XYZ file of C-alpha atoms in Angstrom:
422
model
C -15.499 -1.879 7.369
C -19.058 -1.234 6.231
C -20.779 -3.727 3.985
C -23.345 -2.750 1.370
C -25.522 -4.640 -1.090
C -26.107 -2.634 -4.258
C -28.460 -4.110 -6.875
C -27.657 -7.585 -5.612
C -23.890 -7.076 -5.936
C -21.791 -7.764 -2.886
C -19.416 -4.982 -2.009
C -17.284 -3.947 0.939
C -16.269 -0.455 1.948
C -13.016 -0.127 3.819
C -12.391 2.821 6.118
C -8.679 3.304 6.580
C -7.384 4.006 10.024
C -3.761 3.173 10.769
C -4.619 -0.425 11.575
C -7.219 -0.848 8.852
C -4.850 0.352 6.146
C -2.490 -2.477 7.017
C -5.133 -5.203 6.762
C -3.959 -7.743 4.209
C -7.143 -7.722 2.139
C -10.148 -5.508 1.561
C -13.012 -7.755 2.530
C -15.861 -8.454 0.156
C -17.933 -10.994 2.070
C -21.466 -12.317 1.962
C -23.653 -10.589 4.523
C -26.785 -12.721 5.155
C -30.010 -10.866 5.698
C -30.494 -12.450 9.096
C -27.052 -12.144 10.648
C -26.459 -13.222 14.269
C -26.193 -10.325 16.709
C -22.665 -11.248 17.889
C -21.437 -10.993 14.311
C -22.879 -7.488 13.874
C -21.408 -6.471 17.230
C -18.062 -7.914 16.201
C -18.028 -5.865 12.997
C -18.893 -2.747 14.993
C -16.069 -3.380 17.477
C -13.694 -4.051 14.575
C -14.573 -0.695 13.019
C -13.825 0.977 16.362
C -10.506 -0.909 16.520
C -11.566 -2.624 19.735
C -10.050 -5.857 18.469
C -10.193 -7.838 21.711
C -13.967 -7.342 21.964
C -14.378 -8.028 18.243
C -12.469 -11.306 18.542
C -14.717 -12.412 21.400
C -17.829 -11.728 19.316
C -16.575 -13.664 16.295
C -15.523 -16.586 18.518
C -19.045 -16.606 19.994
C -20.544 -16.811 16.515
C -18.296 -19.779 15.693
C -19.261 -21.626 18.880
C -22.897 -21.367 17.823
C -22.296 -21.845 14.078
C -18.894 -23.500 13.433
C -19.368 -23.259 9.652
C -19.935 -19.490 9.570
C -17.167 -18.634 7.106
C -17.621 -14.865 7.335
C -17.052 -14.887 11.096
C -14.058 -17.169 10.552
C -12.451 -14.721 8.132
C -13.196 -11.679 10.291
C -11.702 -13.530 13.259
C -8.523 -14.065 11.238
C -8.364 -10.369 10.295
C -9.001 -9.340 13.899
C -6.229 -11.509 15.328
C -3.906 -10.254 12.616
C -4.627 -6.676 13.685
C -3.864 -7.687 17.274
C -0.462 -8.977 16.172
C -1.413 -12.592 16.941
C -0.270 -14.011 13.599
C -0.387 -17.718 14.644
C -4.048 -17.351 15.626
C -4.838 -15.490 12.391
C -3.142 -18.250 10.383
C -5.235 -20.831 12.210
C -8.471 -19.271 10.955
C -7.145 -18.592 7.452
C -5.848 -22.158 7.114
C -9.161 -23.587 8.304
C -11.014 -21.592 5.653
C -8.643 -22.638 2.881
C -8.711 -26.280 3.936
C -12.449 -26.691 4.563
C -14.083 -24.014 2.412
C -11.642 -23.252 -0.448
C -14.409 -22.354 -2.915
C -16.247 -19.920 -0.668
C -15.731 -16.191 -1.017
C -14.195 -16.064 2.463
C -11.959 -19.011 1.545
C -10.624 -17.234 -1.527
C -9.883 -14.109 0.495
C -8.160 -16.245 3.138
C -5.913 -17.646 0.400
C -4.952 -14.083 -0.543
C -4.256 -13.257 3.111
C -2.043 -16.329 3.491
C -0.040 -15.406 0.419
C 0.568 -11.915 1.738
C 1.586 -13.296 5.137
C 3.796 -15.938 3.522
C 1.862 -18.672 5.337
C 1.414 -22.058 3.691
C -1.847 -23.960 3.637
C -3.004 -27.290 2.340
C -6.132 -27.406 0.241
C -8.530 -30.126 -0.834
C -6.168 -32.261 -2.905
C -3.160 -31.454 -0.766
C -1.700 -28.815 -3.102
C -0.073 -25.647 -1.859
C -2.128 -22.507 -1.713
C 0.596 -20.635 -3.557
C 3.411 -18.319 -2.588
C 2.551 -15.140 -4.385
C 2.312 -11.857 -2.491
C -0.994 -10.033 -2.840
C -2.867 -7.188 -1.255
C -6.137 -5.874 -2.580
C -5.507 -3.243 -5.217
C -8.643 -1.433 -4.112
C -6.620 0.020 -1.282
C -3.922 1.296 -3.613
C -3.774 5.068 -3.755
C -1.464 7.549 -5.368
C -0.978 11.133 -4.340
C -0.379 13.352 -7.340
C 0.454 16.976 -7.347
C -0.558 20.127 -5.555
C -0.751 23.734 -6.636
C 2.992 23.761 -7.076
C 5.724 21.231 -6.633
C 8.520 22.173 -4.271
C 11.877 20.746 -3.405
C 12.782 19.611 0.052
C 14.259 22.971 0.985
C 17.682 24.664 0.972
C 19.289 22.536 3.696
C 20.681 19.795 1.443
C 24.325 20.814 1.888
C 24.192 20.053 5.610
C 22.586 16.608 5.296
C 24.611 13.512 6.226
C 26.372 11.785 3.278
C 24.835 8.432 4.197
C 21.972 7.212 6.377
C 20.194 3.995 7.218
C 16.499 3.875 8.068
C 14.906 0.894 9.783
C 11.400 0.138 8.624
C 8.430 -1.980 9.636
C 6.759 -4.194 7.070
C 4.190 -5.918 9.272
C 1.571 -6.433 6.565
C 4.075 -7.493 3.915
C 3.053 -4.522 1.766
C 3.702 -1.113 3.322
C 7.156 0.208 4.176
C 6.678 2.214 7.375
C 9.411 4.380 8.888
C 9.394 6.177 12.231
C 9.657 9.954 12.056
C 9.217 13.088 14.094
C 7.402 16.317 13.233
C 8.627 19.150 15.443
C 9.765 16.524 17.934
C 6.453 14.620 17.970
C 6.617 10.966 16.899
C 4.759 10.087 13.688
C 5.065 7.040 11.404
C 5.223 7.533 7.622
C 4.695 5.270 4.621
C 7.825 5.485 2.424
C 6.160 6.363 -0.883
C 7.981 6.735 -4.216
C 4.617 7.366 -5.897
C 4.108 10.598 -3.960
C 5.980 13.738 -4.959
C 5.213 15.584 -1.710
C 5.408 14.624 1.963
C 1.812 14.684 3.186
C -0.137 14.347 6.412
C -3.844 14.746 7.155
C -5.646 16.954 9.637
C -5.881 14.127 12.187
C -2.105 13.592 12.204
C -1.527 17.346 12.304
C -3.467 17.410 15.578
C -1.450 14.439 16.897
C 1.673 16.521 16.332
C 0.200 19.290 18.481
C -0.304 21.652 15.550
C -3.414 23.659 14.747
C -5.175 23.677 11.404
C -3.508 26.261 9.161
C -5.290 29.577 8.963
C -6.047 31.382 5.750
C -7.053 30.028 2.361
C -5.570 26.736 1.102
C -2.358 26.968 -0.900
C -3.481 24.410 -3.458
C -5.460 21.286 -4.214
C -4.588 17.603 -4.461
C -6.111 14.715 -6.356
C -5.656 10.974 -6.052
C -6.824 7.864 -7.905
C -10.417 8.273 -6.693
C -10.492 11.706 -8.378
C -11.696 13.446 -5.221
C -10.113 16.887 -4.937
C -8.982 18.045 -1.484
C -7.622 21.369 -0.274
C -4.106 21.496 1.109
C -1.912 23.880 3.042
C 1.869 24.066 3.061
C 3.587 24.616 6.403
C 7.244 24.665 7.482
C 8.300 22.095 10.073
C 11.350 20.250 11.307
C 10.960 16.707 9.986
C 13.303 13.985 11.180
C 13.446 10.393 9.921
C 16.321 8.299 11.241
C 19.510 10.367 11.063
C 18.116 12.766 8.445
C 16.674 16.008 9.774
C 15.172 18.597 7.423
C 14.605 22.042 8.930
C 12.082 24.493 7.490
C 10.804 21.557 5.523
C 7.686 22.180 3.362
C 5.088 19.724 4.695
C 1.790 19.426 2.856
C -1.305 19.223 5.073
C -4.316 17.736 3.295
C -7.911 18.341 4.334
C -8.640 14.667 4.898
C -8.368 12.135 7.705
C -7.952 8.384 8.046
C -5.066 7.976 5.579
C -1.547 7.542 6.997
C 1.225 10.104 6.499
C 3.222 9.705 3.293
C 6.983 10.334 3.114
C 7.287 11.662 -0.406
C 10.190 12.140 -2.753
C 10.835 15.752 -1.771
C 12.186 14.498 1.583
C 14.695 11.946 0.296
C 15.376 13.369 -3.203
C 18.995 14.281 -2.284
C 19.704 10.556 -1.911
C 20.060 7.392 -3.920
C 18.527 4.572 -1.884
C 18.407 0.796 -1.610
C 15.473 -0.962 0.048
C 16.597 -4.187 1.713
C 13.511 -6.211 2.638
C 15.578 -8.962 4.262
C 17.385 -6.579 6.594
C 14.408 -4.263 7.041
C 16.461 -1.209 6.119
C 16.517 1.634 3.606
C 20.130 2.554 2.882
C 20.571 6.070 1.541
C 23.668 7.554 -0.072
C 23.735 11.225 -0.972
C 23.774 11.734 -4.717
C 27.112 13.561 -4.755
C 28.651 10.842 -2.567
C 27.265 8.092 -4.782
C 28.707 9.786 -7.857
C 32.134 10.054 -6.248
C 32.066 6.429 -5.120
C 31.039 5.293 -8.580
C 33.935 7.232 -10.099
C 36.453 5.585 -7.775
C 35.145 2.162 -8.752
C 35.086 2.764 -12.484
C 31.465 3.772 -12.837
C 28.142 2.139 -11.979
C 27.835 -1.590 -12.242
C 25.218 -2.519 -14.807
C 23.535 -5.875 -15.096
C 20.498 -7.725 -16.342
C 18.540 -6.486 -13.314
C 19.057 -2.819 -14.186
C 15.687 -1.398 -15.304
C 15.816 2.048 -16.944
C 13.276 4.618 -15.830
C 12.209 8.112 -16.714
C 10.721 10.727 -14.436
C 7.418 12.508 -14.686
C 7.429 16.274 -14.316
C 6.319 15.900 -10.701
C 9.077 13.365 -10.022
C 7.226 10.075 -10.483
C 9.342 7.098 -11.558
C 8.066 5.446 -14.749
C 9.236 1.989 -15.843
C 8.189 -0.176 -18.777
C 6.743 -3.486 -17.610
C 5.296 -6.355 -19.644
C 1.750 -7.481 -18.867
C 0.802 -10.728 -20.594
C 3.676 -10.034 -22.984
C 2.618 -6.483 -23.885
C 4.713 -3.458 -22.823
C 3.144 -0.689 -20.750
C 4.587 2.188 -18.723
C 3.823 1.953 -15.000
C 4.491 4.144 -11.965
C 6.977 2.427 -9.636
C 5.142 3.092 -6.356
C 6.425 1.852 -2.982
C 3.351 3.365 -1.316
C 0.948 1.191 -3.321
C -0.046 -2.163 -1.870
C -0.875 -3.766 -5.204
C -0.964 -3.118 -8.938
C -3.814 -0.944 -10.130
C -5.012 -0.393 -13.715
C -7.933 1.424 -15.301
C -10.391 -0.207 -17.695
C -8.722 1.851 -20.439
C -5.412 0.156 -19.628
C -7.145 -3.221 -19.938
C -8.313 -2.368 -23.460
C -4.812 -1.196 -24.305
C -3.440 -4.556 -23.128
C -6.215 -6.634 -24.717
C -7.326 -8.052 -21.364
C -10.979 -8.835 -20.616
C -12.148 -8.512 -17.010
C -13.537 -11.946 -16.025
C -17.062 -12.351 -14.717
C -15.816 -13.839 -11.430
C -13.529 -10.880 -10.589
C -13.869 -9.918 -6.909
C -15.581 -6.550 -6.321
C -14.231 -4.289 -3.602
C -14.291 -0.632 -2.623
C -11.346 1.131 -1.033
C -10.962 4.625 0.350
C -7.715 6.511 -0.081
C -6.381 10.008 -0.633
C -8.466 10.406 -3.781
C -11.726 9.176 -2.246
C -13.517 5.867 -2.815
C -12.382 3.602 -5.622
C -14.376 0.613 -6.889
C -12.133 -2.135 -8.224
C -12.379 -5.610 -9.687
C -9.582 -7.940 -8.618
C -8.464 -10.970 -10.635
C -5.272 -12.770 -11.723
C -3.465 -12.142 -15.019
C -1.201 -14.690 -16.690
C 2.077 -12.912 -16.037
C 3.751 -9.578 -15.361
C 7.433 -8.839 -15.833
C 9.866 -6.039 -15.010
C 13.506 -6.608 -15.877
C 14.551 -9.985 -14.511
C 11.547 -10.270 -12.159
C 8.530 -12.134 -13.527
C 5.416 -13.364 -11.728
C 2.651 -15.655 -12.961
C -1.021 -15.895 -12.009
C -0.631 -12.420 -10.532
C -3.593 -10.556 -8.999
C -4.277 -6.992 -10.156
C -7.017 -4.447 -9.499
C -8.954 -2.584 -12.196
C -11.056 0.548 -11.744
C -13.429 2.290 -14.152
C -11.987 5.635 -13.044
C -9.580 6.941 -15.698
C -6.123 7.961 -14.493
C -2.581 8.218 -15.880
C -0.049 5.440 -15.706
C -1.011 2.223 -13.866
C 0.584 1.635 -10.458
C 3.241 -1.019 -9.907
C 3.100 -1.677 -6.179
C 4.515 -3.790 -3.381
C 2.636 -6.947 -4.340
C 4.990 -7.188 -7.333
C 8.390 -6.110 -6.026
C 7.876 -6.367 -2.262
C 9.921 -9.567 -2.010
C 12.920 -8.030 -3.806
C 15.798 -5.768 -2.889
C 16.045 -2.760 -5.145
C 18.174 0.342 -5.578
C 16.792 3.451 -7.236
C 19.782 5.105 -8.884
C 18.871 8.665 -9.899
C 22.293 9.330 -11.397
C 22.114 6.433 -13.869
C 18.276 6.523 -14.123
C 17.946 2.803 -13.451
C 16.387 0.591 -10.798
C 18.580 -2.375 -9.835
C 16.383 -5.239 -8.678
C 17.385 -8.597 -7.275
C 15.618 -11.301 -5.352
């Protein structure tokens, strides 16, 4: 993470490696002009993912200056990256309890919500139970020179499959895969029409950069255009193996691989957050089963959707009581809107919105993060819900894991509905 001060405005720039992407919040902290050397060293070690050294530096700062809230928050993030959740909670809770009105304290509250950890504040009230991850790190991958299906091997795919996933940060759904026999983790991403990896992950799979001119271009929320190449690989995730599968290789690094819809499009799937599984049933099998049981079961939790040309799933949500179409995006950490969407919804960005800068597939995106009164989709409604807003214009706003991450949901392509339940 690199901190900058631009015209007196505090900002943070997040560089996404595998670990950094899964940090609960994009940090936007005060950086005093005369910062202690151990703090600067700690930030440098954190950027290099040397978390044990970073933790030692931040602990040293706190021995010398126990009220250094920035070091306290970075220490919490560092221990979280190390998988030491109890230690991370200790620092977050201390910030929320002792310094609830500081910038670091507010970010610690967000981190606790995402981790599901409780904390007591000043008057003894709960810090809240909402799930939140900074929307500045939300990214969507949209399009290439041509959309392609997953290949011609669908007939030989298993009728059903179950994928185990990791959800360590409470936001991303990560499944273990293999590219030509080499292990590679993917983010399960309904907001991405293609399955995509970067040049760094291509090298990890033992593959060379494709020769010849790029086959197309890609663009994300940050509006940065990148070249891409399409190659054929054997891609395996759980019990599903796709041979001669068209994998998109993007000319970028530092963003994790995305398992897009062209891999699992032959299936209807249910994401079970409690069990940590994605249960897939082949579309033809699901249709047959539905026929034997008298058709699909409909209920109040069934949310109709329509598909974009590229395959994106669009649902109509209510934001502060006003309807708006949003992209149902399992690869997005939070909910991201543009300033144009805010005008459409009649929402004014508050002066105390938290500034942050995230880097994703589409480049850097400046966002302002703040809570709205409520957001609703079907039977699921959340109050005092944090969203991110960017000045960059883009299509439909993103409905991400911070909204539906605590639910179980089935995306039923045959009936064009999403069945959601707590």
